[in-house]
PDB file of C-alpha atoms in Angstrom:
ATOM      1  CA  MET W 630      -7.422 159.825 143.264  1.00 33.00           C
ATOM      2  CA  GLU W 631      -6.298 160.949 146.709  1.00 31.00           C
ATOM      3  CA  GLN W 632      -3.133 161.945 144.890  1.00 31.00           C
ATOM      4  CA  SER W 633      -4.497 164.283 142.310  1.00 35.00           C
ATOM      5  CA  ARG W 634      -6.771 166.212 145.742  1.00 33.00           C
ATOM      6  CA  LEU W 635      -3.523 166.360 146.696  1.00 25.00           C
ATOM      7  CA  MET W 636      -1.750 167.979 144.278  1.00 32.00           C
ATOM      8  CA  ALA W 637      -5.425 170.079 143.279  1.00 36.00           C
ATOM      9  CA  LYS W 638      -3.875 171.578 147.016  1.00 32.00           C
ATOM     10  CA  ALA W 639      -0.143 172.966 146.532  1.00 31.00           C
ATOM     11  CA  SER W 640      -0.048 176.273 147.387  1.00 30.00           C
ATOM     12  CA  ARG W 641       2.038 178.836 145.601  1.00 30.00           C
ATOM     13  CA  THR W 642       5.124 178.785 148.383  1.00 32.00           C
ATOM     14  CA  ASP W 643       5.239 174.607 149.134  1.00 36.00           C
ATOM     15  CA  THR W 644       9.188 174.596 149.365  1.00 34.00           C
ATOM     16  CA  GLY W 645       9.535 172.358 152.623  1.00 39.00           C
ATOM     17  CA  PRO W 646       9.624 168.368 152.791  1.00 37.00           C
ATOM     18  CA  ARG W 647       5.458 168.304 151.458  1.00 38.00           C
ATOM     19  CA  ALA W 648       6.390 169.762 148.564  1.00 41.00           C
ATOM     20  CA  THR W 649       9.116 166.612 147.937  1.00 50.00           C
ATOM     21  CA  THR W 650       6.828 164.135 147.938  1.00 72.00           C
ATOM     22  CA  ARG W 651       4.484 165.889 145.852  1.00 77.00           C
ATOM     23  CA  SER W 652       7.314 166.423 142.827  1.00 80.00           C
ATOM     24  CA  GLY W 653       8.058 162.959 143.694  1.00 81.00           C
ATOM     25  CA  SER W 654       4.274 161.920 142.998  1.00 81.00           C
ATOM     26  CA  LEU W 655       3.955 164.220 140.159  1.00 84.00           C
ATOM     27  CA  ALA W 656       7.153 162.848 138.564  1.00 83.00           C
ATOM     28  CA  GLU W 657       5.593 159.881 138.564  1.00 80.00           C
ATOM     29  CA  ARG W 658       2.483 160.664 136.374  1.00 82.00           C
ATOM     30  CA  LEU W 659       4.344 162.776 134.420  1.00 84.00           C
ATOM     31  CA  ARG W 660       6.775 159.754 134.001  1.00 79.00           C
ATOM     32  CA  GLN W 661       3.806 157.689 132.562  1.00 74.00           C
ATOM     33  CA  ALA W 662       2.850 160.449 130.260  1.00 78.00           C
ATOM     34  CA  LEU W 663       5.844 160.906 128.460  1.00 78.00           C
ATOM     35  CA  LEU W 664       6.482 156.562 128.844  1.00 70.00           C
ATOM     36  CA  ASP W 665       2.968 156.547 126.956  1.00 67.00           C
ATOM     37  CA  GLY W 666       3.640 159.426 124.310  1.00 69.00           C
ATOM     38  CA  LEU W 667       1.623 161.718 125.564  1.00 74.00           C
ATOM     39  CA  PHE W 668       4.080 164.571 124.525  1.00 78.00           C
ATOM     40  CA  ALA W 669       5.595 164.656 120.957  1.00 75.00           C
ATOM     41  CA  PRO W 670       8.757 164.662 120.074  1.00 76.00           C
ATOM     42  CA  ALA W 671      10.532 168.245 120.505  1.00 79.00           C
ATOM     43  CA  SER W 672       7.741 169.448 122.530  1.00 82.00           C
ATOM     44  CA  ARG W 673       8.204 172.025 125.609  1.00 86.00           C
ATOM     45  CA  LEU W 674       6.844 171.696 128.159  1.00 86.00           C
ATOM     46  CA  ASN W 675       5.233 174.889 129.888  1.00 85.00           C
ATOM     47  CA  GLU W 676       5.922 174.998 133.244  1.00 87.00           C
ATOM     48  CA  VAL W 677       3.668 177.932 133.891  1.00 86.00           C
ATOM     49  CA  HIS W 678       0.259 176.601 131.639  1.00 84.00           C
ATOM     50  CA  LEU W 679       1.404 172.977 133.212  1.00 85.00           C
ATOM     51  CA  SER W 680       1.612 174.099 136.794  1.00 86.00           C
ATOM     52  CA  ARG W 681      -1.913 176.052 136.067  1.00 86.00           C
ATOM     53  CA  THR W 682      -3.787 173.184 134.220  1.00 83.00           C
ATOM     54  CA  LEU W 683      -2.541 171.029 137.057  1.00 83.00           C
ATOM     55  CA  SER W 684      -3.727 173.455 139.757  1.00 85.00           C
ATOM     56  CA  VAL W 685       0.248 172.648 141.135  1.00 86.00           C
ATOM     57  CA  SER W 686       3.029 175.365 142.693  1.00 88.00           C
ATOM     58  CA  ARG W 687       5.953 175.816 140.046  1.00 88.00           C
ATOM     59  CA  THR W 688       8.147 174.917 142.954  1.00 89.00           C
ATOM     60  CA  PRO W 689       7.768 170.792 143.066  1.00 89.00           C
ATOM     61  CA  LEU W 690       6.144 170.994 139.301  1.00 90.00           C
ATOM     62  CA  ARG W 691      10.243 171.800 138.232  1.00 90.00           C
ATOM     63  CA  ALA W 692      11.888 169.601 140.837  1.00 91.00           C
ATOM     64  CA  ALA W 693       9.364 166.986 138.837  1.00 90.00           C
ATOM     65  CA  LEU W 694      10.520 167.719 135.564  1.00 91.00           C
ATOM     66  CA  GLN W 695      14.189 168.429 137.274  1.00 91.00           C
ATOM     67  CA  MET W 696      14.215 164.677 137.931  1.00 87.00           C
ATOM     68  CA  LEU W 697      13.192 163.158 134.369  1.00 86.00           C
ATOM     69  CA  ALA W 698      15.577 165.537 133.329  1.00 85.00           C
ATOM     70  CA  GLY W 699      17.642 163.249 135.272  1.00 82.00           C
ATOM     71  CA  GLU W 700      16.515 160.282 133.976  1.00 74.00           C
ATOM     72  CA  GLY W 701      16.657 161.697 130.006  1.00 75.00           C
ATOM     73  CA  LEU W 702      13.473 161.302 129.333  1.00 79.00           C
ATOM     74  CA  LEU W 703      13.336 165.388 129.183  1.00 87.00           C
ATOM     75  CA  HIS W 704      16.274 168.156 128.174  1.00 85.00           C
ATOM     76  CA  TYR W 705      16.983 171.266 129.810  1.00 90.00           C
ATOM     77  CA  THR W 706      18.137 173.662 128.125  1.00 89.00           C
ATOM     78  CA  PRO W 707      19.054 176.798 129.787  1.00 89.00           C
ATOM     79  CA  ASN W 708      16.449 179.520 128.761  1.00 83.00           C
ATOM     80  CA  LYS W 709      14.463 177.778 126.945  1.00 84.00           C
ATOM     81  CA  GLY W 710      13.709 174.483 129.199  1.00 89.00           C
ATOM     82  CA  PHE W 711      12.519 171.267 129.285  1.00 90.00           C
ATOM     83  CA  THR W 712      11.705 169.756 125.830  1.00 87.00           C
ATOM     84  CA  VAL W 713      10.769 166.192 125.116  1.00 84.00           C
ATOM     85  CA  PRO W 714      14.171 164.586 122.902  1.00 80.00           C
ATOM     86  CA  GLU W 715      13.366 162.999 119.425  1.00 74.00           C
ATOM     87  CA  GLN W 716      14.770 159.773 119.023  1.00 71.00           C
ATOM     88  CA  SER W 717      16.186 158.368 115.994  1.00 73.00           C
ATOM     89  CA  LEU W 718      15.387 155.011 114.361  1.00 76.00           C
ATOM     90  CA  SER W 719      18.816 153.301 115.350  1.00 81.00           C
ATOM     91  CA  SER W 720      17.960 154.830 119.210  1.00 78.00           C
ATOM     92  CA  ILE W 721      14.697 152.490 119.220  1.00 79.00           C
ATOM     93  CA  VAL W 722      16.395 150.127 117.563  1.00 83.00           C
ATOM     94  CA  ASP W 723      19.217 150.029 120.496  1.00 86.00           C
ATOM     95  CA  ALA W 724      16.629 149.980 122.895  1.00 85.00           C
ATOM     96  CA  TYR W 725      14.568 147.185 121.410  1.00 87.00           C
ATOM     97  CA  GLU W 726      17.945 145.150 120.994  1.00 91.00           C
ATOM     98  CA  MET W 727      18.558 145.668 124.730  1.00 93.00           C
ATOM     99  CA  ARG W 728      15.120 145.081 126.032  1.00 92.00           C
ATOM    100  CA  ALA W 729      14.870 141.575 124.611  1.00 94.00           C
ATOM    101  CA  LEU W 730      17.969 140.466 125.651  1.00 96.00           C
ATOM    102  CA  ALA W 731      17.445 141.154 129.756  1.00 96.00           C
ATOM    103  CA  GLU W 732      14.028 140.636 128.840  1.00 96.00           C
ATOM    104  CA  GLY W 733      14.104 137.373 127.863  1.00 97.00           C
ATOM    105  CA  LEU W 734      16.481 137.195 131.123  1.00 97.00           C
ATOM    106  CA  ALA W 735      13.634 137.915 133.357  1.00 97.00           C
ATOM    107  CA  ALA W 736      11.357 135.699 131.888  1.00 98.00           C
ATOM    108  CA  ARG W 737      14.357 132.087 132.230  1.00 98.00           C
ATOM    109  CA  LEU W 738      15.611 133.537 135.669  1.00 98.00           C
ATOM    110  CA  ALA W 739      11.329 133.467 136.553  1.00 98.00           C
ATOM    111  CA  ALA W 740      10.978 130.187 135.069  1.00 98.00           C
ATOM    112  CA  GLU W 741      13.787 128.541 136.689  1.00 98.00           C
ATOM    113  CA  ARG W 742      12.788 129.766 140.118  1.00 97.00           C
ATOM    114  CA  GLY W 743       9.361 129.523 139.912  1.00 97.00           C
ATOM    115  CA  LEU W 744       6.407 131.838 140.416  1.00 97.00           C
ATOM    116  CA  SER W 745       5.183 132.628 143.611  1.00 97.00           C
ATOM    117  CA  GLU W 746       1.108 132.983 143.828  1.00 97.00           C
ATOM    118  CA  THR W 747       0.881 136.202 143.976  1.00 97.00           C
ATOM    119  CA  ALA W 748       2.185 136.907 140.965  1.00 97.00           C
ATOM    120  CA  ARG W 749       0.579 134.166 138.752  1.00 98.00           C
ATOM    121  CA  ALA W 750      -2.415 135.054 139.668  1.00 97.00           C
ATOM    122  CA  ALA W 751      -0.862 138.711 138.588  1.00 97.00           C
ATOM    123  CA  LEU W 752      -0.168 137.107 134.864  1.00 98.00           C
ATOM    124  CA  ASP W 753      -3.413 135.198 135.208  1.00 97.00           C
ATOM    125  CA  ALA W 754      -5.015 138.009 135.920  1.00 97.00           C
ATOM    126  CA  SER W 755      -2.923 140.187 133.154  1.00 97.00           C
ATOM    127  CA  LEU W 756      -3.898 137.849 130.505  1.00 98.00           C
ATOM    128  CA  THR W 757      -7.527 137.680 131.286  1.00 97.00           C
ATOM    129  CA  ALA W 758      -8.115 141.434 131.324  1.00 96.00           C
ATOM    130  CA  GLY W 759      -5.717 141.093 127.745  1.00 95.00           C
ATOM    131  CA  ASP W 760      -8.577 139.072 126.279  1.00 96.00           C
ATOM    132  CA  ALA W 761     -10.976 141.086 127.199  1.00 94.00           C
ATOM    133  CA  ALA W 762      -9.590 144.121 126.083  1.00 92.00           C
ATOM    134  CA  LEU W 763      -8.746 142.472 122.824  1.00 92.00           C
ATOM    135  CA  ALA W 764     -12.509 141.029 122.417  1.00 91.00           C
ATOM    136  CA  ASP W 765     -13.402 144.743 122.331  1.00 83.00           C
ATOM    137  CA  THR W 766     -14.157 145.814 118.913  1.00 79.00           C
ATOM    138  CA  ALA W 767     -16.660 148.528 119.787  1.00 80.00           C
ATOM    139  CA  ASP W 768     -14.234 151.084 120.934  1.00 82.00           C
ATOM    140  CA  PRO W 769     -10.819 151.346 120.054  1.00 80.00           C
ATOM    141  CA  SER W 770      -9.584 153.559 122.283  1.00 76.00           C
ATOM    142  CA  LYS W 771     -10.542 152.117 125.284  1.00 83.00           C
ATOM    143  CA  ARG W 772      -8.917 148.832 123.586  1.00 85.00           C
ATOM    144  CA  ARG W 773      -6.018 150.557 123.311  1.00 81.00           C
ATOM    145  CA  ALA W 774      -5.466 152.003 126.962  1.00 81.00           C
ATOM    146  CA  ALA W 775      -6.996 148.364 128.579  1.00 88.00           C
ATOM    147  CA  TYR W 776      -4.440 146.128 126.543  1.00 89.00           C
ATOM    148  CA  ALA W 777      -1.133 148.929 127.317  1.00 85.00           C
ATOM    149  CA  ASP W 778      -2.701 148.546 131.192  1.00 88.00           C
ATOM    150  CA  ALA W 779      -2.271 144.896 130.892  1.00 93.00           C
ATOM    151  CA  ASN W 780       0.455 144.630 128.758  1.00 91.00           C
ATOM    152  CA  GLU W 781       2.503 146.286 131.781  1.00 89.00           C
ATOM    153  CA  ILE W 782       1.611 144.482 134.494  1.00 95.00           C
ATOM    154  CA  PHE W 783       2.844 140.859 132.307  1.00 97.00           C
ATOM    155  CA  HIS W 784       5.783 142.501 131.860  1.00 95.00           C
ATOM    156  CA  GLY W 785       5.947 143.872 135.197  1.00 94.00           C
ATOM    157  CA  THR W 786       5.407 141.352 136.850  1.00 97.00           C
ATOM    158  CA  ILE W 787       7.412 139.126 135.095  1.00 98.00           C
ATOM    159  CA  HIS W 788      10.775 141.249 136.056  1.00 96.00           C
ATOM    160  CA  GLU W 789      10.102 140.933 139.119  1.00 96.00           C
ATOM    161  CA  ALA W 790       9.413 137.479 139.749  1.00 97.00           C
ATOM    162  CA  ALA W 791      12.937 137.265 138.038  1.00 97.00           C
ATOM    163  CA  GLY W 792      14.386 138.446 141.740  1.00 96.00           C
ATOM    164  CA  SER W 793      16.771 140.178 139.992  1.00 95.00           C
ATOM    165  CA  SER W 794      17.341 144.630 140.269  1.00 94.00           C
ATOM    166  CA  LEU W 795      20.207 144.277 137.772  1.00 93.00           C
ATOM    167  CA  VAL W 796      17.639 142.755 135.267  1.00 92.00           C
ATOM    168  CA  LYS W 797      15.238 145.829 136.429  1.00 91.00           C
ATOM    169  CA  ASP W 798      17.146 148.083 135.930  1.00 91.00           C
ATOM    170  CA  VAL W 799      18.436 147.496 132.380  1.00 91.00           C
ATOM    171  CA  VAL W 800      14.786 147.446 130.872  1.00 87.00           C
ATOM    172  CA  ARG W 801      14.057 151.150 132.861  1.00 84.00           C
ATOM    173  CA  LEU W 802      17.290 152.318 131.279  1.00 82.00           C
ATOM    174  CA  CYS W 803      16.005 151.011 127.759  1.00 82.00           C
ATOM    175  CA  GLN W 804      12.286 152.791 128.803  1.00 75.00           C
ATOM    176  CA  ARG W 805      14.564 156.107 128.555  1.00 71.00           C
ATOM    177  CA  VAL W 806      13.578 155.534 125.021  1.00 69.00           C
ATOM    178  CA  PRO W 807       9.789 156.458 125.444  1.00 62.00           C
ATOM    179  CA  GLN W 808       8.950 154.059 122.223  1.00 61.00           C
ATOM    180  CA  ALA W 809      10.631 151.333 123.548  1.00 60.00           C
ATOM    181  CA  SER W 810       8.085 151.257 127.433  1.00 61.00           C
ATOM    182  CA  ALA W 811       5.870 148.039 127.661  1.00 59.00           C
ATOM    183  CA  HIS W 812       2.908 150.784 128.012  1.00 55.00           C
ATOM    184  CA  ASN W 813       2.902 152.664 124.537  1.00 59.00           C
ATOM    185  CA  ILE W 814       1.531 150.000 122.481  1.00 58.00           C
ATOM    186  CA  VAL W 815       1.088 153.126 119.264  1.00 53.00           C
ATOM    187  CA  ALA W 816       2.395 151.741 116.929  1.00 53.00           C
ATOM    188  CA  PHE W 817       0.410 148.460 116.718  1.00 63.00           C
ATOM    189  CA  ASP W 818      -3.387 147.867 114.950  1.00 74.00           C
ATOM    190  CA  LEU W 819      -5.508 144.928 116.413  1.00 81.00           C
ATOM    191  CA  ASP W 820      -3.762 142.394 114.590  1.00 85.00           C
ATOM    192  CA  ASP W 821      -0.447 142.685 116.068  1.00 82.00           C
ATOM    193  CA  MET W 822      -1.937 143.348 119.368  1.00 85.00           C
ATOM    194  CA  ARG W 823      -3.452 139.541 119.217  1.00 90.00           C
ATOM    195  CA  GLN W 824      -0.273 138.399 117.867  1.00 90.00           C
ATOM    196  CA  ARG W 825       1.358 139.793 120.518  1.00 90.00           C
ATOM    197  CA  HIS W 826      -1.009 138.612 123.004  1.00 95.00           C
ATOM    198  CA  ALA W 827      -1.114 134.706 122.362  1.00 96.00           C
ATOM    199  CA  LEU W 828       2.979 135.036 122.323  1.00 96.00           C
ATOM    200  CA  HIS W 829       2.087 135.884 126.248  1.00 98.00           C
ATOM    201  CA  HIS W 830       0.138 132.815 126.197  1.00 98.00           C
ATOM    202  CA  ARG W 831       2.801 130.784 125.384  1.00 98.00           C
ATOM    203  CA  ILE W 832       5.817 132.961 127.645  1.00 99.00           C
ATOM    204  CA  TYR W 833       3.313 132.017 130.738  1.00 98.00           C
ATOM    205  CA  GLU W 834       2.951 128.470 129.446  1.00 98.00           C
ATOM    206  CA  ALA W 835       7.087 127.732 129.740  1.00 98.00           C
ATOM    207  CA  ILE W 836       7.251 129.369 132.511  1.00 98.00           C
ATOM    208  CA  ILE W 837       4.235 127.680 134.529  1.00 98.00           C
ATOM    209  CA  CYS W 838       5.491 124.733 132.569  1.00 98.00           C
ATOM    210  CA  ARG W 839       9.729 125.557 134.754  1.00 98.00           C
ATOM    211  CA  GLU W 840      10.681 125.780 130.809  1.00 98.00           C
ATOM    212  CA  PRO W 841      13.879 128.236 131.246  1.00 98.00           C
ATOM    213  CA  ARG W 842      15.036 128.262 127.663  1.00 98.00           C
ATOM    214  CA  GLU W 843      11.754 128.411 126.053  1.00 98.00           C
ATOM    215  CA  ALA W 844      10.334 131.354 128.317  1.00 98.00           C
ATOM    216  CA  GLU W 845      13.592 133.000 127.401  1.00 98.00           C
ATOM    217  CA  ALA W 846      13.765 132.313 123.324  1.00 98.00           C
ATOM    218  CA  LEU W 847      10.061 132.905 123.178  1.00 98.00           C
ATOM    219  CA  MET W 848      10.260 136.184 125.757  1.00 97.00           C
ATOM    220  CA  ARG W 849      12.892 137.265 123.332  1.00 96.00           C
ATOM    221  CA  GLN W 850      10.616 137.302 119.760  1.00 95.00           C
ATOM    222  CA  HIS W 851       7.947 138.522 121.362  1.00 94.00           C
ATOM    223  CA  VAL W 852      10.104 141.720 122.119  1.00 92.00           C
ATOM    224  CA  LEU W 853      11.908 141.721 118.567  1.00 90.00           C
ATOM    225  CA  SER W 854       8.724 141.505 116.980  1.00 87.00           C
ATOM    226  CA  VAL W 855       7.298 144.276 118.378  1.00 82.00           C
ATOM    227  CA  LYS W 856      10.978 146.346 117.648  1.00 80.00           C
ATOM    228  CA  LEU W 857       9.748 145.861 114.031  1.00 79.00           C
ATOM    229  CA  SER W 858       6.263 147.051 114.114  1.00 75.00           C
ATOM    230  CA  MET W 859       7.551 150.063 115.648  1.00 73.00           C
ATOM    231  CA  ALA W 860      10.161 150.025 113.053  1.00 71.00           C
ATOM    232  CA  ARG W 861       8.028 150.170 110.527  1.00 70.00           C
ATOM    233  CA  ALA W 862       5.609 152.579 111.317  1.00 66.00           C
ATOM    234  CA  PHE W 863       8.603 155.110 112.050  1.00 64.00           C
ATOM    235  CA  GLY W 864       9.899 154.470 108.813  1.00 60.00           C
ATOM    236  CA  ARG W 865       6.029 155.202 107.517  1.00 58.00           C
ATOM    237  CA  ARG W 866       5.387 158.742 109.973  1.00 54.00           C
ATOM    238  CA  GLY W 867       8.821 160.053 107.697  1.00 49.00           C
ATOM    239  CA  PRO W 868       9.800 163.610 109.380  1.00 43.00           C
ATOM    240  CA  ALA W 869       8.360 163.857 113.194  1.00 46.00           C
ATOM    241  CA  GLU W 870       5.995 167.055 112.958  1.00 47.00           C
ATOM    242  CA  MET W 871       7.398 170.313 114.966  1.00 45.00           C
ATOM    243  CA  ALA W 872       5.331 169.937 117.853  1.00 47.00           C
ATOM    244  CA  THR W 873       3.507 173.803 118.479  1.00 52.00           C
ATOM    245  CA  PRO W 874       1.970 175.152 121.242  1.00 56.00           C
ATOM    246  CA  GLU W 875      -1.677 174.004 120.655  1.00 56.00           C
ATOM    247  CA  THR W 876      -0.263 170.701 120.595  1.00 53.00           C
ATOM    248  CA  GLU W 877       1.767 171.275 123.600  1.00 51.00           C
ATOM    249  CA  ARG W 878      -1.188 172.880 125.613  1.00 58.00           C
ATOM    250  CA  ALA W 879      -3.720 169.778 124.538  1.00 59.00           C
ATOM    251  CA  ALA W 880      -1.076 167.362 126.041  1.00 55.00           C
ATOM    252  CA  ALA W 881      -0.993 168.879 129.520  1.00 57.00           C
ATOM    253  CA  ASP W 882      -5.261 169.243 129.194  1.00 60.00           C
ATOM    254  CA  THR W 883      -5.076 165.795 128.019  1.00 57.00           C
ATOM    255  CA  LEU W 884      -2.868 165.085 131.552  1.00 56.00           C
ATOM    256  CA  ALA W 885      -4.235 167.373 133.867  1.00 58.00           C
ATOM    257  CA  ALA W 886      -7.576 165.281 132.334  1.00 58.00           C
ATOM    258  CA  ALA W 887      -5.858 161.985 133.414  1.00 52.00           C
ATOM    259  CA  LEU W 888      -4.470 163.066 136.815  1.00 52.00           C
ATOM    260  CA  ARG W 889      -7.739 163.319 137.577  1.00 51.00           C
ATOM    261  CA  GLU W 890      -8.857 159.587 137.033  1.00 49.00           C
ATOM    262  CA  PRO W 891      -7.079 157.073 139.554  1.00 44.00           C
ATOM    263  CA  ARG W 892      -4.820 154.798 138.144  1.00 42.00           C
ATOM    264  CA  VAL W 893      -5.695 150.302 138.203  1.00 38.00           C
TER     265      VAL W 893
END
């Protein structure tokens, strides 16, 4: 909440270190919105509308957008601005296959090295949160959001437990394709999520029991099964619908609402 208050107080003349700090915070939230699939492929991020909607000045906003363009999450075209890149099926498949290798290695290293008490508690909490989310049949939107958070914590904790900065860098590279983000579960129905979560429990048990090969094999199976679900969803969707000014403004409004809520 404090972060959103700071952004809301941004002035139109921010140019110094405070603007740099603000742009970093803003880039973090915009990055998450892109990885969550909030902005449709081919959407143009209108700087004027975003600036007004998010109550931030253009200087930190443009710096944040430039950061994300440098990461490959946005495209910048002179005189046209920033747009969300359209991803081909082959790029999505490539990202998942690379992610399967990297995350499989992370699970193996975590099993070989063992978990700290903090990591074990985080994984326990993510599994419990996932169980609770999947038991909620009354509110599908709430269930998706809760499960997306639990899923991200599960995978992120294993990346950290692996103790390899290279593994984390490879996963981060894969997530330049938003559909390959651990937080993006838009292609999954309830049965999909239950199957994926059951694998989470098995991966956790393999790591706890110090079975590196089993942990690696299960994690690869898990990520590759997600790839198949995403590919099927991509095929059903057909050609991507063109983003419109209305959908772009709606996405910005949704992002503004999210910025007013604290991330947990």
